[in-house]
Amino acid sequence: MSESTASSDTVLLRGGEVHSPADPFATAMVVERGQVAWVGSEGAADAFVDGVDEVVDLEGALVTPAFTDAHVHTTATGLALSGLDLSGARTLDTALALVRDFAAAHPGDRVLLGHGWDAARWPGGQPPTRAALDEATCGRPLYLSRIDVHSAVVTTALLDLVPGVTDQAGYSPDGPLTRDAHHAVRAAALGAVTGEQRSRAQRAALAHAASLGIGSVHECGGPDISSEDDFAALLRLAAEEPGPRVVGYWAEAGEEGIERARALGALGAAGDLFADGSLGSHTACLHQPYADAGHTGTAYLDAAAVTAHVVACTEAGIQAGFHAIGDAAVASVVEGVRAAAEKVGLARVRAARHRVEHAEMLTPETIAGFAELGLTASVQPAFDALWGGEDGMYAQRLGAERARALNPFAALLRSGVPLAFGSDSPVTPLDPWGTVRAAAFHRTPEHRVSVRAGFTAHTRGGWRAVGRDDAGILVPGAPADYAVWRTGDLVVQAPDDRVARWSTDPRSGTPGLPDLTPGGDLPVCLRTVVGGRTVFVRPNE
């Protein structure tokens, strides 16, 4: 994680609320050489005024550690910000009209790119047909990823750019493409993006992240997701230009994958190394069949493959990690990591802090396995907000009983499993406070956690997931990655008596956080600072 953004200026912030365990009633903070130098009270701040380069009057604003989004696809996020966004389409006809308008407005694009359709939310539940998309685009190449990015619908003209695609696993003559066929058309579509377009998209995504108080993102790249050029260009841009820190994970297995990850500057051969697919696309791997399909999904890796990768990564001294959503896929990962621990030693496996992305369908046994093996659960609470509930996509795919068991954040915390929160953007938007809200007000009450626990998972949890225990917290010596917020009253909030939480007694001196009760306004980011350097200031503030 680069420290190249560090500023040499010394700054005193005062007259606000500083969220710090060093002093639960702090109102001021000194930043020096890119690190937090002091946190304390207003009266003590007077002693620093003459020795700093700048004094910032917070005017009552809240200062917190900057958020870390632990699972992002940066280029795809930027392309979604500037491309065709179908996440708001509530009917098939609306989606086709948006495609038609977008094609007409972008006559020069070699390939039209769009994202976010979700037929499960449309009357009739049917995705766009190829013929309808051919008509809407006047026969131009088009790639439209489903909201979960594990399937896509495309036009005939795009298929024509991918020789042999009709023979690949996951090909459908008129339905969404999944598996290998989807990976092939996605590579063709993204391959048509120019270097200039890519850089523009990356800058847009990182600027948007900074505007939301996000100081770090974990980029989850890999050969089935992006490209080596895309991954390397992003890490280079982040190192050269002010903005959020970018930690890269390259999802490729085997010795070659480990060497490629190292050569590309990745922290691990991890991230979206697919053990399975997604629930929305019926490709998550389950023990029992889907409620709305006569199969159990797709396994991309078995326990033996997991074992081999974890052993290789542990011995190479880098992180391993897997994308696993279905209960069968998660069980295979736990079984494989446990077998690796038997080969190289449990202490070495735990010390490596291997990761599992998403980890939605957990059982008491797999949760215990995560705790035993020191696996970090890199999870996305917004998934529950979007797809949970009695009438949500999860219930459609799994039935109500299995759906209620998904994303059990409280059970993970109670078992001592490290949590790191993220968005999987562009699957769900970058939205850190909304993410904490989604965890604290989970649709299934027994899975809820306190706002403080959720906030910690989205700040310090992301740093711990990359092996840094000294960051994501405003204490002397920590990196000066922080955000300044306009918000209402601060509270110590546990949404109901059953939640897994830390102390909520005001007498404990627990620092307060914004009230995230659904329906209320979320905090507004006024400034984001990374390594002591300002990377975002809200206009007209």
XYZ file of C-alpha atoms in Angstrom:
541
model
C 0.000 0.000 0.000
C 1.714 3.133 -1.227
C 2.470 5.982 1.145
C 3.412 8.253 -1.777
C 0.419 10.500 -1.187
C 1.700 11.633 2.206
C 1.814 15.391 2.782
C 4.571 17.134 4.731
C 2.240 19.883 6.023
C 1.298 20.035 9.682
C -2.419 20.696 10.205
C -4.515 21.304 13.300
C -8.202 20.465 13.011
C -10.331 21.800 15.840
C -13.865 22.718 16.807
C -15.543 19.485 15.767
C -16.014 15.886 16.833
C -13.095 13.501 16.239
C -14.015 9.803 16.258
C -11.098 8.244 18.087
C -10.700 5.507 20.691
C -7.709 7.483 22.005
C -10.157 10.050 23.396
C -13.909 9.424 23.069
C -14.608 13.125 23.654
C -11.939 14.505 21.293
C -12.675 17.690 19.372
C -9.286 18.308 17.767
C -6.527 16.480 15.890
C -3.028 17.281 14.650
C -1.726 15.739 11.428
C 1.994 15.794 10.659
C 3.980 14.194 7.805
C 0.982 12.196 6.658
C 0.228 10.688 10.066
C -2.007 11.444 13.013
C 0.241 13.139 15.560
C -2.209 14.001 18.357
C -5.881 13.707 19.261
C -7.455 15.566 22.141
C -9.637 18.316 23.575
C -10.254 21.872 22.473
C -8.388 23.460 25.361
C -5.250 21.420 24.764
C -5.355 22.295 21.062
C -4.304 25.883 21.840
C -0.769 24.677 22.499
C -0.377 23.566 18.874
C -1.623 26.699 17.065
C 1.748 28.399 16.640
C 3.577 25.277 15.494
C 1.363 24.156 12.579
C 1.167 25.182 8.930
C -2.635 25.355 8.880
C -5.524 25.528 11.339
C -8.850 24.131 10.127
C -12.019 25.171 11.939
C -14.299 22.160 11.692
C -17.359 24.233 12.639
C -18.865 21.278 14.457
C -18.233 18.727 11.714
C -17.438 15.076 12.439
C -14.004 13.622 11.595
C -13.744 9.868 11.129
C -11.223 7.492 9.616
C -11.717 7.326 5.861
C -13.654 4.297 4.686
C -12.065 1.336 2.946
C -14.160 -0.386 0.290
C -12.789 -3.929 0.378
C -14.160 -5.121 -2.989
C -14.271 -2.866 -6.048
C -13.980 -3.214 -9.823
C -12.661 0.262 -10.510
C -12.720 0.482 -14.305
C -16.125 -1.158 -14.517
C -17.358 1.281 -11.862
C -16.101 4.232 -13.894
C -17.610 2.869 -17.105
C -20.928 2.405 -15.295
C -20.783 5.996 -14.048
C -20.376 7.226 -17.627
C -22.152 4.431 -19.520
C -25.627 2.978 -19.734
C -27.041 2.344 -16.270
C -30.067 0.036 -16.248
C -30.317 -0.352 -12.475
C -33.280 2.020 -12.381
C -35.246 0.255 -15.133
C -38.386 -1.300 -13.633
C -39.669 -2.999 -16.801
C -38.240 -4.709 -19.858
C -39.721 -2.072 -22.146
C -38.046 0.695 -20.137
C -34.708 -1.082 -20.387
C -35.017 -1.455 -24.162
C -35.953 2.211 -24.517
C -32.844 3.182 -22.525
C -30.703 0.980 -24.781
C -32.226 2.594 -27.868
C -31.581 6.125 -26.572
C -28.035 5.315 -25.474
C -27.135 3.811 -28.836
C -28.471 6.867 -30.640
C -26.498 9.195 -28.334
C -23.181 7.319 -28.837
C -22.784 6.799 -32.578
C -18.968 6.581 -32.403
C -18.562 3.877 -29.744
C -17.057 0.656 -31.116
C -18.934 -1.371 -28.509
C -21.873 -0.135 -26.445
C -21.494 -0.972 -22.744
C -24.213 -1.107 -20.137
C -24.800 -2.582 -16.713
C -27.338 -3.198 -14.001
C -30.402 -4.905 -15.498
C -32.274 -7.210 -13.147
C -35.098 -9.183 -14.742
C -36.038 -10.594 -11.317
C -37.481 -7.149 -10.532
C -39.463 -6.844 -13.788
C -43.050 -7.952 -14.457
C -42.768 -11.305 -16.210
C -39.155 -11.747 -15.109
C -37.802 -12.091 -18.654
C -34.444 -10.590 -19.746
C -34.064 -8.817 -23.100
C -33.884 -11.140 -26.096
C -31.047 -10.934 -28.583
C -33.475 -9.977 -31.347
C -34.861 -7.087 -29.279
C -31.361 -5.817 -28.531
C -30.327 -6.141 -32.195
C -33.292 -3.968 -33.093
C -32.696 -1.415 -30.339
C -29.038 -0.936 -31.357
C -29.583 -1.117 -35.127
C -27.261 -4.129 -35.231
C -24.294 -2.692 -33.296
C -22.138 -4.587 -30.765
C -23.635 -4.303 -27.263
C -22.688 -5.853 -23.907
C -25.149 -5.545 -21.009
C -24.077 -7.140 -17.730
C -26.675 -8.300 -15.251
C -26.556 -6.479 -11.913
C -24.445 -9.258 -10.346
C -21.945 -9.185 -13.280
C -22.091 -12.993 -13.569
C -24.150 -13.047 -16.755
C -24.865 -10.729 -19.652
C -27.085 -10.261 -22.661
C -25.414 -9.230 -25.915
C -26.194 -8.472 -29.520
C -25.418 -10.666 -32.506
C -22.791 -8.155 -33.638
C -20.823 -8.667 -30.419
C -21.052 -12.460 -30.725
C -19.593 -12.124 -34.218
C -16.455 -10.616 -32.631
C -15.871 -13.751 -30.499
C -15.053 -16.781 -32.664
C -16.126 -20.079 -31.146
C -18.280 -18.545 -28.428
C -21.289 -20.667 -29.391
C -19.356 -23.788 -28.364
C -18.377 -22.502 -24.924
C -19.957 -23.480 -21.607
C -22.698 -21.060 -20.605
C -23.698 -20.102 -24.159
C -27.418 -19.669 -24.805
C -28.878 -19.022 -28.284
C -31.195 -16.334 -26.965
C -30.837 -16.084 -23.192
C -28.183 -14.551 -20.943
C -24.646 -15.851 -21.304
C -22.900 -17.292 -18.233
C -19.614 -19.036 -17.368
C -16.977 -19.292 -20.141
C -19.199 -17.766 -22.828
C -19.808 -14.737 -20.627
C -16.107 -14.341 -19.837
C -15.328 -14.428 -23.573
C -17.835 -11.753 -24.590
C -16.874 -9.587 -21.624
C -13.225 -9.742 -22.674
C -14.178 -8.744 -26.216
C -16.339 -5.865 -25.020
C -13.777 -4.479 -22.589
C -11.036 -5.036 -25.151
C -12.749 -2.482 -27.347
C -12.319 0.185 -24.654
C -9.439 2.481 -25.555
C -6.657 3.327 -23.125
C -7.960 6.876 -22.912
C -11.490 5.675 -22.107
C -10.090 3.353 -19.465
C -8.041 6.042 -17.754
C -11.032 8.368 -17.813
C -13.185 5.675 -16.217
C -10.609 4.914 -13.528
C -10.221 8.574 -12.618
C -13.996 8.997 -12.486
C -14.404 6.001 -10.185
C -11.635 7.068 -7.809
C -12.875 10.664 -7.716
C -16.367 9.425 -6.928
C -14.985 7.220 -4.152
C -13.097 10.163 -2.663
C -16.270 12.268 -2.719
C -17.907 9.654 -0.477
C -15.155 9.634 2.155
C -13.505 6.482 0.818
C -9.736 6.602 1.296
C -8.833 3.105 0.091
C -10.255 0.567 -2.320
C -9.345 -3.057 -2.879
C -9.300 -3.663 -6.622
C -10.372 -7.204 -7.467
C -8.940 -7.938 -10.892
C -8.056 -11.085 -12.751
C -7.981 -12.747 -16.148
C -11.704 -13.567 -16.067
C -12.667 -10.067 -14.937
C -10.429 -7.434 -16.503
C -6.962 -7.588 -18.053
C -3.360 -7.257 -17.017
C -3.147 -3.904 -18.813
C -6.205 -2.598 -16.996
C -4.932 -3.763 -13.603
C -1.411 -2.399 -14.070
C -2.691 0.921 -15.432
C -4.948 1.397 -12.400
C -2.189 0.723 -9.873
C 0.114 3.071 -11.792
C -2.493 5.844 -11.928
C -3.230 5.516 -8.201
C 0.476 5.728 -7.364
C 1.036 8.796 -9.538
C -2.067 10.901 -8.851
C -3.671 12.083 -5.591
C -6.715 10.064 -4.656
C -7.778 6.990 -2.730
C -5.174 4.309 -2.164
C -5.631 1.236 -4.361
C -4.670 -2.232 -3.131
C -4.717 -4.779 -5.936
C -5.685 -8.437 -5.874
C -5.130 -10.602 -8.961
C -7.401 -13.649 -9.139
C -5.327 -16.344 -10.796
C -4.482 -19.757 -9.364
C -1.297 -21.784 -9.475
C 2.373 -20.872 -9.529
C 1.888 -18.854 -12.715
C -0.938 -16.917 -11.107
C 1.166 -16.145 -8.047
C 4.073 -14.954 -10.177
C 1.759 -12.836 -12.323
C 0.165 -11.313 -9.232
C 3.597 -10.363 -7.917
C 4.741 -8.987 -11.270
C 1.618 -6.840 -11.518
C 2.083 -5.395 -8.033
C -0.842 -7.246 -6.458
C -0.944 -7.915 -2.742
C -2.291 -11.408 -3.300
C -3.491 -14.006 -5.780
C -6.956 -13.485 -4.441
C -10.183 -11.539 -4.816
C -12.552 -12.907 -7.425
C -10.863 -16.266 -7.854
C -14.164 -17.959 -8.552
C -15.171 -20.999 -6.531
C -18.670 -20.448 -7.947
C -20.846 -17.758 -9.534
C -23.824 -15.796 -8.199
C -27.337 -16.475 -6.935
C -28.993 -14.069 -9.350
C -27.499 -15.847 -12.354
C -28.170 -19.326 -10.884
C -24.422 -20.043 -10.891
C -23.693 -19.976 -7.133
C -22.946 -23.567 -6.087
C -25.484 -25.006 -3.628
C -25.901 -28.189 -1.622
C -29.601 -28.341 -2.552
C -31.194 -27.241 -5.860
C -32.471 -23.739 -6.476
C -36.120 -23.202 -5.644
C -36.709 -21.815 -9.147
C -34.346 -24.059 -11.151
C -33.700 -27.774 -11.258
C -29.982 -27.680 -10.537
C -27.429 -26.684 -7.890
C -25.384 -24.120 -9.810
C -21.763 -24.272 -10.894
C -18.559 -25.254 -9.085
C -15.455 -23.684 -10.622
C -13.010 -24.952 -7.973
C -13.082 -28.014 -5.746
C -11.497 -28.424 -2.324
C -8.322 -29.910 -3.790
C -7.798 -26.879 -6.027
C -8.374 -24.581 -3.048
C -5.821 -26.541 -1.019
C -3.183 -26.339 -3.741
C -3.632 -22.580 -4.129
C -3.594 -21.841 -0.395
C -0.474 -23.961 0.121
C 1.297 -22.239 -2.774
C 0.326 -18.746 -1.594
C 1.190 -19.437 2.039
C 4.607 -20.739 1.097
C 5.122 -17.765 -1.250
C 4.203 -15.347 1.533
C 1.205 -13.742 -0.164
C -2.528 -13.791 0.440
C -4.841 -16.292 -1.170
C -8.527 -15.611 -1.528
C -11.651 -16.871 -3.225
C -15.047 -15.716 -4.399
C -17.564 -18.077 -2.774
C -21.299 -17.425 -2.411
C -23.244 -20.708 -2.336
C -23.118 -22.995 0.687
C -21.409 -25.783 -1.280
C -18.753 -23.392 -2.601
C -18.092 -21.929 0.851
C -17.829 -25.437 2.303
C -15.312 -26.397 -0.397
C -13.201 -23.345 0.422
C -13.212 -24.122 4.147
C -12.400 -27.780 3.488
C -9.585 -26.800 1.152
C -8.071 -24.224 3.504
C -8.255 -26.689 6.400
C -6.389 -29.268 4.337
C -3.783 -26.624 3.493
C -3.362 -25.895 7.193
C -2.667 -29.583 7.784
C 0.108 -29.411 5.169
C 1.844 -26.135 6.073
C 0.664 -25.542 9.641
C -2.352 -23.763 11.085
C -0.299 -20.873 12.459
C 1.120 -20.066 9.019
C -2.306 -20.176 7.387
C -3.818 -17.926 10.048
C -0.927 -15.474 9.808
C -1.423 -15.142 6.042
C -4.949 -13.710 6.522
C -6.428 -15.406 3.493
C -9.769 -13.994 2.355
C -13.180 -15.133 1.184
C -15.197 -12.652 -0.861
C -19.009 -12.479 -0.394
C -19.419 -15.659 1.748
C -23.190 -15.294 1.719
C -24.494 -18.811 2.435
C -22.831 -19.821 5.679
C -23.605 -22.527 8.203
C -22.509 -22.747 11.855
C -19.858 -25.230 10.686
C -18.383 -22.979 7.989
C -18.478 -19.952 10.296
C -16.508 -21.969 12.844
C -14.102 -22.896 10.039
C -13.551 -19.241 9.165
C -12.755 -18.487 12.808
C -10.446 -21.485 13.199
C -8.501 -20.748 10.000
C -8.266 -16.965 10.413
C -10.183 -16.290 7.195
C -11.364 -12.732 6.607
C -14.958 -12.455 5.409
C -14.994 -9.691 2.789
C -18.736 -9.060 2.638
C -21.242 -6.688 1.031
C -24.169 -5.701 3.295
C -25.901 -3.852 0.446
C -26.607 -7.247 -1.125
C -29.092 -7.942 1.665
C -30.658 -4.498 1.328
C -31.112 -5.049 -2.415
C -32.023 -8.746 -2.610
C -33.082 -9.814 0.889
C -36.530 -9.935 2.420
C -39.531 -12.200 1.966
C -40.164 -11.042 -1.616
C -36.578 -10.450 -2.720
C -34.400 -12.230 -5.241
C -32.843 -14.435 -2.561
C -36.273 -15.798 -1.617
C -37.097 -16.386 -5.288
C -33.904 -18.335 -5.852
C -33.703 -20.228 -2.561
C -37.086 -20.144 -0.862
C -37.797 -18.082 2.233
C -36.116 -20.363 4.788
C -32.720 -20.543 3.087
C -32.920 -16.866 2.118
C -33.326 -15.795 5.745
C -30.015 -17.480 6.604
C -27.946 -15.370 4.192
C -25.274 -12.868 5.218
C -25.202 -13.692 8.956
C -22.955 -10.829 10.038
C -23.807 -11.096 13.747
C -22.882 -14.787 13.889
C -19.581 -14.058 12.145
C -18.737 -11.341 14.663
C -19.721 -13.482 17.628
C -17.391 -16.191 16.365
C -14.479 -13.784 16.042
C -14.325 -13.805 12.239
C -12.658 -10.625 10.888
C -15.086 -8.625 8.715
C -14.204 -6.217 5.905
C -17.089 -4.380 4.250
C -17.264 -3.463 0.576
C -19.672 -2.803 -2.273
C -18.542 -5.046 -5.167
C -19.129 -1.879 -7.200
C -20.598 -1.636 -9.802
C -22.785 -4.519 -8.533
C -23.976 -2.177 -5.782
C -22.954 1.492 -5.646
C -20.103 2.923 -3.641
C -22.023 4.030 -0.547
C -20.156 3.542 2.739
C -22.678 4.918 5.207
C -25.445 3.119 3.341
C -23.411 -0.069 3.666
C -23.088 0.358 7.443
C -26.826 1.087 7.601
C -27.574 -2.102 5.638
C -25.587 -4.180 8.160
C -27.122 -2.486 11.195
C -30.655 -2.838 9.805
C -30.280 -6.206 8.074
C -33.611 -7.498 6.754
C -33.215 -10.510 9.055
C -33.040 -9.058 12.590
C -30.834 -11.780 14.091
C -28.081 -10.943 11.586
C -27.874 -7.262 12.557
C -24.750 -5.715 14.075
C -24.296 -2.421 15.869
C -23.469 0.686 13.851
C -20.119 0.785 15.617
C -19.282 -2.795 14.595
C -20.346 -2.092 11.011
C -18.364 1.128 10.898
C -15.286 -0.675 12.197
C -15.656 -3.364 9.520
C -15.788 -0.641 6.845
C -12.773 1.281 8.155
C -10.272 -0.659 10.244
C -11.553 -3.990 8.913
C -10.415 -3.188 5.399
C -6.904 -2.340 6.572
C -6.681 -5.482 8.690
C -7.732 -7.480 5.631
C -4.541 -6.328 3.875
C -2.356 -7.056 6.893
C -2.245 -3.589 8.465
C -3.293 -3.368 12.108
C -2.020 0.190 12.584
C -4.485 1.990 10.316
C -8.151 2.770 9.780
C -8.270 4.398 13.189
C -7.469 7.958 14.332
C -4.748 7.459 16.919
C -1.207 8.866 17.040
C 1.028 7.099 14.543
C -1.776 5.969 12.245
C -1.912 7.094 8.594
C -3.793 10.391 8.293
C -6.566 8.959 6.139
C -9.733 10.671 7.305
C -12.997 12.228 6.169
C -14.903 15.250 7.443
C -18.699 14.987 7.560
C -21.730 17.208 7.939
C -24.163 15.187 10.002
C -26.776 15.332 12.719
C -26.490 14.322 16.337
C -24.076 11.529 17.186
C -25.445 8.495 18.973
C -24.349 5.051 20.118
C -26.779 2.959 18.139
C -27.775 -0.691 18.328
C -30.977 -1.171 16.318
C -32.407 -3.917 18.503
C -31.637 -5.931 21.617
C -30.610 -9.038 19.686
C -27.756 -7.487 17.734
C -24.137 -8.461 18.146
C -22.557 -5.267 19.397
C -19.928 -3.645 21.491
C -20.878 -1.517 24.480
C -23.751 0.854 23.849
C -23.772 2.378 27.318
C -22.948 6.129 27.129
C -21.104 5.804 30.437
C -18.524 3.592 28.703
C -17.178 6.590 26.807
C -17.881 4.949 23.466
C -17.519 7.623 20.755
C -20.774 8.344 18.952
C -21.590 7.923 15.279
C -24.315 9.329 13.038
C -27.875 8.083 13.435
C -28.359 5.674 10.515
C -32.035 4.875 11.094
C -33.567 4.086 7.681
C -35.353 7.045 6.144
C -33.023 9.619 7.678
C -30.364 11.573 5.826
C -26.915 10.028 5.620
C -23.814 12.121 6.445
C -22.454 14.346 3.668
C -18.731 14.218 2.979
C -17.099 17.659 3.102
C -13.460 16.621 2.731
C -11.433 13.457 2.234
C -7.753 13.253 3.142
C -5.349 10.431 2.277
C -1.897 10.368 3.849
C -2.395 13.956 5.010
C -3.148 15.136 1.464
C -6.613 16.439 0.589
C -8.078 14.435 -2.291
C -11.642 15.808 -2.194
C -13.307 19.023 -1.073
C -17.048 19.469 -1.526
C -17.686 22.488 -3.764
C -19.038 25.653 -2.147
C -18.224 24.489 1.361
